[in-house]
Coordinates of C-alpha atoms and ligand atoms in Angstrom, one line a residue:
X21 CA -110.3 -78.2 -67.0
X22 CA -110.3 -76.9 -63.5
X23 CA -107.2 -76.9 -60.9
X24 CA -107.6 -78.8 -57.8
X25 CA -105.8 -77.1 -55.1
X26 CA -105.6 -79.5 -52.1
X27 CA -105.4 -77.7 -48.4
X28 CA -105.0 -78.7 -44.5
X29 CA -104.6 -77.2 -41.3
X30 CA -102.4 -79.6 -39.1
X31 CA -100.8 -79.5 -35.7
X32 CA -102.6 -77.5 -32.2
X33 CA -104.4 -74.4 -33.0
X34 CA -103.3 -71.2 -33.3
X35 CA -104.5 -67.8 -34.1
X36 CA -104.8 -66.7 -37.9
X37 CA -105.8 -70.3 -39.4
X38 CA -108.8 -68.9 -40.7
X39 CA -107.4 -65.9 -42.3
X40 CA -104.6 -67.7 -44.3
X41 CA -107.2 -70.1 -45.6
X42 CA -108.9 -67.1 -46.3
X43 CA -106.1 -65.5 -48.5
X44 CA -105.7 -68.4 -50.2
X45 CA -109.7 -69.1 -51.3
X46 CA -109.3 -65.1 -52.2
X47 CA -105.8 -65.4 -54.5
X48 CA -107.0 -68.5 -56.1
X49 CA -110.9 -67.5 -57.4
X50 CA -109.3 -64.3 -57.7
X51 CA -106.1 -65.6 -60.4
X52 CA -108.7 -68.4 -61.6
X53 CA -112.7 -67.8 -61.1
X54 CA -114.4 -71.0 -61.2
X55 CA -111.5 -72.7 -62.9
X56 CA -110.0 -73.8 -59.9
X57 CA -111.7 -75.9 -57.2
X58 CA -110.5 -75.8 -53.8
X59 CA -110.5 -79.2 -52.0
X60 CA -110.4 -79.3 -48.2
X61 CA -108.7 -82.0 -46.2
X62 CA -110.3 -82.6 -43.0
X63 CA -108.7 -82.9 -39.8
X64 CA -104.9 -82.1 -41.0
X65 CA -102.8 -85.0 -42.4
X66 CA -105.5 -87.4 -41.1
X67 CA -108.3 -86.6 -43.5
X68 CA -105.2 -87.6 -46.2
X69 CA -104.9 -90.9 -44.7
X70 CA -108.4 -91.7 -44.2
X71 CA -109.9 -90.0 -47.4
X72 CA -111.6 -87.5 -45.5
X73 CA -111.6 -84.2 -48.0
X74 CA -114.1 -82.5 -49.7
X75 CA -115.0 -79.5 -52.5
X76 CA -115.5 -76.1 -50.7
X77 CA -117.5 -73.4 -51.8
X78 CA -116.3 -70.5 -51.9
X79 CA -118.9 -69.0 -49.1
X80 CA -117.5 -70.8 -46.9
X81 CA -114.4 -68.8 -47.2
X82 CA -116.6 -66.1 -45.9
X83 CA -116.6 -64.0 -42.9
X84 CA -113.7 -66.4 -41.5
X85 CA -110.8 -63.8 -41.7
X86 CA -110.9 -63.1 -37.6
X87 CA -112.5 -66.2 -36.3
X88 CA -110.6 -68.3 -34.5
X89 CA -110.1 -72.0 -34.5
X90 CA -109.3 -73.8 -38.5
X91 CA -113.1 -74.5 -40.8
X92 CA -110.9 -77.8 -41.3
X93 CA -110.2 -78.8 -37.9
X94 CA -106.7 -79.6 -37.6
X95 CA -104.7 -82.9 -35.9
X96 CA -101.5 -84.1 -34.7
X97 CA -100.4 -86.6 -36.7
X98 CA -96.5 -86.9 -35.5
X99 CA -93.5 -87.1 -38.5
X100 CA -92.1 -90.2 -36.4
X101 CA -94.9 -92.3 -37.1
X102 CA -95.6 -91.3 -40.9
X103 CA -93.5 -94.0 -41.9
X104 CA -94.2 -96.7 -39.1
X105 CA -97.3 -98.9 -39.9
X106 CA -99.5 -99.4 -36.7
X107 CA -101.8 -102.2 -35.9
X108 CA -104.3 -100.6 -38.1
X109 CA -101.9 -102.0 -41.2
X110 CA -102.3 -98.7 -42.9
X111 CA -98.9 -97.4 -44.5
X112 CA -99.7 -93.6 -44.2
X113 CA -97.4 -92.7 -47.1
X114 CA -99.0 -95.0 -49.5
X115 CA -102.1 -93.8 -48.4
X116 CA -101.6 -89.9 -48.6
X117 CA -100.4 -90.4 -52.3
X118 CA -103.2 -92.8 -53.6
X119 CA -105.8 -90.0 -52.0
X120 CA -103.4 -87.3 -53.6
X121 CA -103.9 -88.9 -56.5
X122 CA -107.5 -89.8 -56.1
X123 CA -108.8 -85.9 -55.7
X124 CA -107.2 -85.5 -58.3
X125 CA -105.3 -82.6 -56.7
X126 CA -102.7 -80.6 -58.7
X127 CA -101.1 -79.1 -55.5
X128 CA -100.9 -79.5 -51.6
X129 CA -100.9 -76.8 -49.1
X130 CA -99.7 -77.9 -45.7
X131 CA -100.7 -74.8 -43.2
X132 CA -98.8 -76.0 -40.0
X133 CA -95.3 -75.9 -37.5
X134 CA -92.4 -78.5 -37.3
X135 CA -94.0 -81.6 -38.1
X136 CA -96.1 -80.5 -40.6
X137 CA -93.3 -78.9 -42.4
X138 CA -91.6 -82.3 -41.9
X139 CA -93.8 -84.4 -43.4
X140 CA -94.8 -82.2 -46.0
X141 CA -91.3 -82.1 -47.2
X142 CA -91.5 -86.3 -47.6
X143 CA -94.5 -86.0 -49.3
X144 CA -92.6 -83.7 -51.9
X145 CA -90.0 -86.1 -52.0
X146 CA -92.5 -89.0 -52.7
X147 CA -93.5 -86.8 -56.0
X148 CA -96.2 -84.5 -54.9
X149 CA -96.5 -81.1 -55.0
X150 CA -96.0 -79.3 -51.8
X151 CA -96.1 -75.6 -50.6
X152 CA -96.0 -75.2 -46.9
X153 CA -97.5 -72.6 -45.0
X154 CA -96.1 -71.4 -41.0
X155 CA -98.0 -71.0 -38.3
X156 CA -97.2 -71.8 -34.3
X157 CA -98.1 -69.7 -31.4
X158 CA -94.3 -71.2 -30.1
X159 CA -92.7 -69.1 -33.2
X160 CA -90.1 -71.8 -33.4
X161 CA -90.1 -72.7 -37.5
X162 CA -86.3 -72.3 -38.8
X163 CA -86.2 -69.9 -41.7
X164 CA -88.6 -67.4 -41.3
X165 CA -88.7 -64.2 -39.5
X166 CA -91.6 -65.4 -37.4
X167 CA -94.7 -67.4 -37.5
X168 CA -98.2 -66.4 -38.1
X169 CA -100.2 -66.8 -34.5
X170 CA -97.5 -65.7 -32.8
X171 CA -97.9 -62.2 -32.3
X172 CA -101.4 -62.4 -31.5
X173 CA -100.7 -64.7 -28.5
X174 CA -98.1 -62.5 -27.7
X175 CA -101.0 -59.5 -27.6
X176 CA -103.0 -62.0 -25.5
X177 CA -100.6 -63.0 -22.6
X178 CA -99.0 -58.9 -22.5
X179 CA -102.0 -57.4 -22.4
X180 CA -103.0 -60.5 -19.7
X181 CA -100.1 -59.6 -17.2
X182 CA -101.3 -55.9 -17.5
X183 CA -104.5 -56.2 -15.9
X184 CA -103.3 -58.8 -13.8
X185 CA -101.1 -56.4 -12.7
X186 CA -103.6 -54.0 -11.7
X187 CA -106.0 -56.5 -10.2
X188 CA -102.9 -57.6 -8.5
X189 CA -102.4 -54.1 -6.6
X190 CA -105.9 -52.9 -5.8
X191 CA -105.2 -54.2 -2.0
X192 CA -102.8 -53.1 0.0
X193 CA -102.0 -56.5 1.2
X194 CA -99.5 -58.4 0.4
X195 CA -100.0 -60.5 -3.7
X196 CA -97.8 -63.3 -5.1
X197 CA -99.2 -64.0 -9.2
X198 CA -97.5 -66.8 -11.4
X199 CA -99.2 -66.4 -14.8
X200 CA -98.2 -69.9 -16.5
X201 CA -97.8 -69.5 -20.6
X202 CA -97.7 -72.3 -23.7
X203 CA -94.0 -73.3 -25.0
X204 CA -92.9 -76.3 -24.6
X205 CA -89.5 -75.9 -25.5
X206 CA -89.5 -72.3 -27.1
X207 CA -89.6 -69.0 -24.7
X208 CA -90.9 -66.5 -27.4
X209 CA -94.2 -66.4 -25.6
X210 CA -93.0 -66.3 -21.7
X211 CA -90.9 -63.7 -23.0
X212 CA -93.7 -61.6 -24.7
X213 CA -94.8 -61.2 -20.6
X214 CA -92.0 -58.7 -20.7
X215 CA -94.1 -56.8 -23.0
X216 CA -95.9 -55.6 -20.3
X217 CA -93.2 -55.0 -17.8
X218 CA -92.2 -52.5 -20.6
X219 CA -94.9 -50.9 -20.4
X220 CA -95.0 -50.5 -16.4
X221 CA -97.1 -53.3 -15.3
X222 CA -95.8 -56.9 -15.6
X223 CA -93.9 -59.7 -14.3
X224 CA -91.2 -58.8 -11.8
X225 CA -89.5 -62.4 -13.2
X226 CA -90.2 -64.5 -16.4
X227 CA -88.7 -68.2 -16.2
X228 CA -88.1 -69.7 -19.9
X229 CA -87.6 -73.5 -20.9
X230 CA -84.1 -72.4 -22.7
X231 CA -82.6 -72.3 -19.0
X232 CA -82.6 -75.0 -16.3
X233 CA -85.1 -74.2 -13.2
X234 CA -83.8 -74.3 -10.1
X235 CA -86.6 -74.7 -7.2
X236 CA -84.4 -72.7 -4.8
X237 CA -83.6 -69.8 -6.6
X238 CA -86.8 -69.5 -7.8
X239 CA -87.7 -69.2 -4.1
X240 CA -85.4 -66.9 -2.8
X241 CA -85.9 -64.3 -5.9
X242 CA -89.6 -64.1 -5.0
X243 CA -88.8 -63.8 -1.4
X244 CA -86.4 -61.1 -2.3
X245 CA -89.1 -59.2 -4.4
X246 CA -91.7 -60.2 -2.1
X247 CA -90.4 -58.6 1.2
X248 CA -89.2 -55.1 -1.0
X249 CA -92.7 -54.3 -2.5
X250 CA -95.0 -56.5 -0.7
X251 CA -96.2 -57.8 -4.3
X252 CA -94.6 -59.9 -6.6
X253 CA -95.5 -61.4 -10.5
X254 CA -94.0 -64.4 -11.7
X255 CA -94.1 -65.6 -15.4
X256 CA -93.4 -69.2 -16.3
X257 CA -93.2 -70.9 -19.3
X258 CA -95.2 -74.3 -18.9
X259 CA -91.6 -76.0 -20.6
X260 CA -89.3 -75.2 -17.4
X261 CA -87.8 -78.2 -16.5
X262 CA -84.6 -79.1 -13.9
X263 CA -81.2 -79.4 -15.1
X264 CA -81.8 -83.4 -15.5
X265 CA -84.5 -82.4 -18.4
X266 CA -87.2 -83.2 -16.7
X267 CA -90.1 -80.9 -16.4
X268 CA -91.4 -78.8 -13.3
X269 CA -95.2 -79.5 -14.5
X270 CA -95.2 -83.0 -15.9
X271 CA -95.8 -85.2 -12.4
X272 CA -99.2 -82.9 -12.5
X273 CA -100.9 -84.6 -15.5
X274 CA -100.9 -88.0 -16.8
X275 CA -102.9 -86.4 -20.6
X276 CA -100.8 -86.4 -23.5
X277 CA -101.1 -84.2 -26.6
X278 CA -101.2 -86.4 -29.0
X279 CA -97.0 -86.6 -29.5
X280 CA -96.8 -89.1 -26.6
X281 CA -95.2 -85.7 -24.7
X282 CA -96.9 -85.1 -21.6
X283 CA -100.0 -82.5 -21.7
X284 CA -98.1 -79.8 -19.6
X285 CA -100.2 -77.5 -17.0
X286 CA -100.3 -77.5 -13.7
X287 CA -97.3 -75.6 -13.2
X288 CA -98.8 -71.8 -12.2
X289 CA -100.8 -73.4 -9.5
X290 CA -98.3 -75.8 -7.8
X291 CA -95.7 -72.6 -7.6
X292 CA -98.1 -70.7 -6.0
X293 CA -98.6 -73.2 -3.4
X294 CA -94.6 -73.5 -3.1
X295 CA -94.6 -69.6 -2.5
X296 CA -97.1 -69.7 -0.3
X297 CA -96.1 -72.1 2.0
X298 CA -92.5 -70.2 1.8
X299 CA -93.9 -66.8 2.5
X300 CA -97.5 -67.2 3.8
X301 CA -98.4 -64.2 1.1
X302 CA -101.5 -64.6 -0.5
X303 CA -101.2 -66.1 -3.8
X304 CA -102.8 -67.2 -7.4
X305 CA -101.7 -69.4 -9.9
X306 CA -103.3 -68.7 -13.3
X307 CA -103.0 -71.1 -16.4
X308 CA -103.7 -68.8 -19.3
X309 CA -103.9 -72.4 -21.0
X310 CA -106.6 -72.3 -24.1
X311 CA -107.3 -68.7 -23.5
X312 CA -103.8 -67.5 -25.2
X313 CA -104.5 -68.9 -28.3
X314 CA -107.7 -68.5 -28.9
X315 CA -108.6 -65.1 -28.1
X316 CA -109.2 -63.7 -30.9
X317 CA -110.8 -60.6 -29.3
X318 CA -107.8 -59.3 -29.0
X319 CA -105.9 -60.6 -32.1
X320 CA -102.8 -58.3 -33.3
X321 CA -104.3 -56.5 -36.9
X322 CA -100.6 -57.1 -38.1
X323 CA -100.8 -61.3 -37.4
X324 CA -103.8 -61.9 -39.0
X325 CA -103.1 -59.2 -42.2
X326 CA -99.6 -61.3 -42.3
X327 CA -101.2 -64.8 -42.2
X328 CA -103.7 -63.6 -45.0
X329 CA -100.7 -62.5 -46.6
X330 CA -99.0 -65.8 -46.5
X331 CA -102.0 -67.6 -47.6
X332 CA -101.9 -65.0 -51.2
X333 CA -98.1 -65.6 -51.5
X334 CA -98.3 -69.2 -51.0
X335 CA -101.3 -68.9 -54.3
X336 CA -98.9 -67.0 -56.3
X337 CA -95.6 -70.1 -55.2
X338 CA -97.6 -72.9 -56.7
X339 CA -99.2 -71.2 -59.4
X340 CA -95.7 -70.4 -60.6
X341 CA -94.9 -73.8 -60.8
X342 CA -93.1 -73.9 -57.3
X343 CA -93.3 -77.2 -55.1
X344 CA -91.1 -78.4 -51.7
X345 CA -90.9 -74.5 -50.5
X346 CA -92.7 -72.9 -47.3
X347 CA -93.8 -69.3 -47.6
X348 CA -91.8 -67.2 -45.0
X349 CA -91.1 -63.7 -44.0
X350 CA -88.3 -61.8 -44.1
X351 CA -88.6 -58.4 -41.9
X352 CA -86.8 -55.0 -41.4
X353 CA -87.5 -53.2 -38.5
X354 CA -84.7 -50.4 -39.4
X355 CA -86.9 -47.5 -40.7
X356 CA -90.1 -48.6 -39.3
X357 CA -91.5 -52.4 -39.7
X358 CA -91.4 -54.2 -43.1
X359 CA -92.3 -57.6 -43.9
X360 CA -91.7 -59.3 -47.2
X361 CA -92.5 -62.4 -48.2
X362 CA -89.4 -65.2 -49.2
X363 CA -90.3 -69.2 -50.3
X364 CA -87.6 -71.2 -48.3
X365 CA -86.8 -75.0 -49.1
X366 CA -88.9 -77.3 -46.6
X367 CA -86.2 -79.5 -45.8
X368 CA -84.1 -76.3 -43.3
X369 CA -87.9 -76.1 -41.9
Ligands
LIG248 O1 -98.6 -76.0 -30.8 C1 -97.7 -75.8 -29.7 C2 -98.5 -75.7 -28.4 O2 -99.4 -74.6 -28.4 C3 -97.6 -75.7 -27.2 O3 -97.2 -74.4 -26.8 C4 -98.4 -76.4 -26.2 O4 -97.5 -77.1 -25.3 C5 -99.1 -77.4 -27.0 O5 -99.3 -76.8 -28.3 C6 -100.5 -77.7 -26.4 O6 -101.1 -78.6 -27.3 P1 -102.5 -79.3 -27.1 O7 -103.5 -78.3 -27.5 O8 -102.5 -80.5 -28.0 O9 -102.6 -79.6 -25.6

């Protein structure tokens, strides 16, 4: 009899989805031929729920490794309501088991961030078998190095503030930029912006959501730039928020993102406008939104390699009989870069 090796994509998108399904579809008709059939949940947790899963073939593992986007589609489904039973009258637990149970899956691979992680480590405690599998452009999953999608979002938005940079200097008039980047609450990305003012041609200030904004300041450091060079490049993580908690952005939108949390945005264009009024300099706010994560154009070689990588490893964890563990990496960048992988319990995830 065949295995049945149950997969989903959950959470917001993020570079490398494809490829790790990708290494998985390879490891798994690789290790097993056609014993093994690979069933594919639709829609992340959701398509558990709701029943929504199907068999793949394995062509349509094909020619996926650098697209971007998830052939599942993917979902927010939020941890905090997994065990709360809404007006629907579905209990979402109860549910994900019985369809568990009804594909007549052997294993579960949960491809996702926080929640995912968090709910995939219930569903091990409810009796299923679970291996989870990182990935967040925010790079904020505890216990591992970093997280697929990351890096080539990272590529993106340094590679981003470099041309900006040039465009930003073809006048000889005075430029103020503010390049707006994703992170709610973690500054890995913002901070990649410094990436390119390594390399000569980036922000003059980055602004992360691990340290409280303060309108003023902000003001008078661009000024301060501003009247030395005549130019000045801001970047700004979307999460910056006042010492009180609340953020810069979120009395620009009313959207949510499917948490409840606020849709965040806004923000580049509304300190543009501050700095303009302040200075009179001509100005440009620029959301790099959608665009960070999915450009895979310019996707980092080692990200998607990595994310294939994890997809294999995490073939090789439940083959071996392993369940409740998330793939991770364990780098050394002492004599040149090295990444190994490591299976870390999902409950420190
Ligand atoms: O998944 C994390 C993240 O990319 C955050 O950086 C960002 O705030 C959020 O997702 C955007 O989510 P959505 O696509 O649901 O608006």
């Amino acid at each position: 009899m065949a295995i049945r090796v149950g997969i989903l994509t959950s959470g917001g998108d993020c570079p490398g989805l494809n490829a790790t399904l990708r290494g998985v579809a390879k490891a798994l008709y690789h290790r097993m031929g056609d014993k093994v059939e690979i069933v594919g949940i639709m829609n992340g947790y959701d398509g558990l729920i709701n029943g929504n899963y199907r068999e793949m073939s394995p062509d349509e593992f094909s020619g996926i490794l650098t697209v971007g986007g998830t052939i599942l589609g993917t979902k927010r489904t939020p941890f905090k309501k997994m065990r709360v039973v809404e007006d629907d009258k579905v209990d979402k637990v109860a549910a994900m088991k019985k369809n568990y149970r009804a594909a007549k899956l052997d294993c579960l691979l949960c491809l996702g961030g926080n929640g995912t992680h968090k709910t995939a480590n219930l569903l091990s405690q409810e009796g299923l078998n679970i291996i989870g599998l990182p990935k967040t452009i925010d790079n904020d999953l505890n216990g591992t190095d970093h997280c697929p999608g990351f890096a080539s979002a990272a590529k993106f938005i340094a590679t981003t503030c470099m041309e900006v940079h040039r465009d930003a200097h073809v006048y000889d008039t005075g430029m103020v930029t503010v390049i707006e980047i994703m992170g709610r609450h973690a500054g890995w990305l913002a901070g990649s912006a410094a990436l390119a003012t390594w390399a000569g041609f980036g922000p003059d200030l980055v602004y992360l959501p691990e340290v409280d904004f303060d309108m003023s300041k902000f003001i008078s450091d661009v000024k301060e730039i501003y009247s030395k060079t005549g130019k000045c490049m801001v970047a700004v993580s979307e999460g910056i928020h006042y010492s009180d908690g609340s953020f810069v952005s979120e009395a620009k939108t009313s959207a949510t993102d499917g948490f409840g949390h606020a849709q965040l945005g806004g923000l580049a264009v509304m300190l543009a406008d501050v700095i303009k009024k302040e200075t009179g300099a001509k100005v440009r706010g620029i959301e790099l939104s959608l665009l960070q994560r999915c450009g895979s154009h310019v996707a980092s070689k080692t990200d998607i390699d990595e994310a294939y990588l994890a997809g294999k490893s995490a073939v090789e964890a439940a083959v071996s009989g392993y369940t409740d563990k998330m793939v991770a990496f364990q780098c050394s960048r002492d004599s040149g870069y090295k990444c190994e992988i490591a299976l870390q319990p999902l409950d420190i995830v």
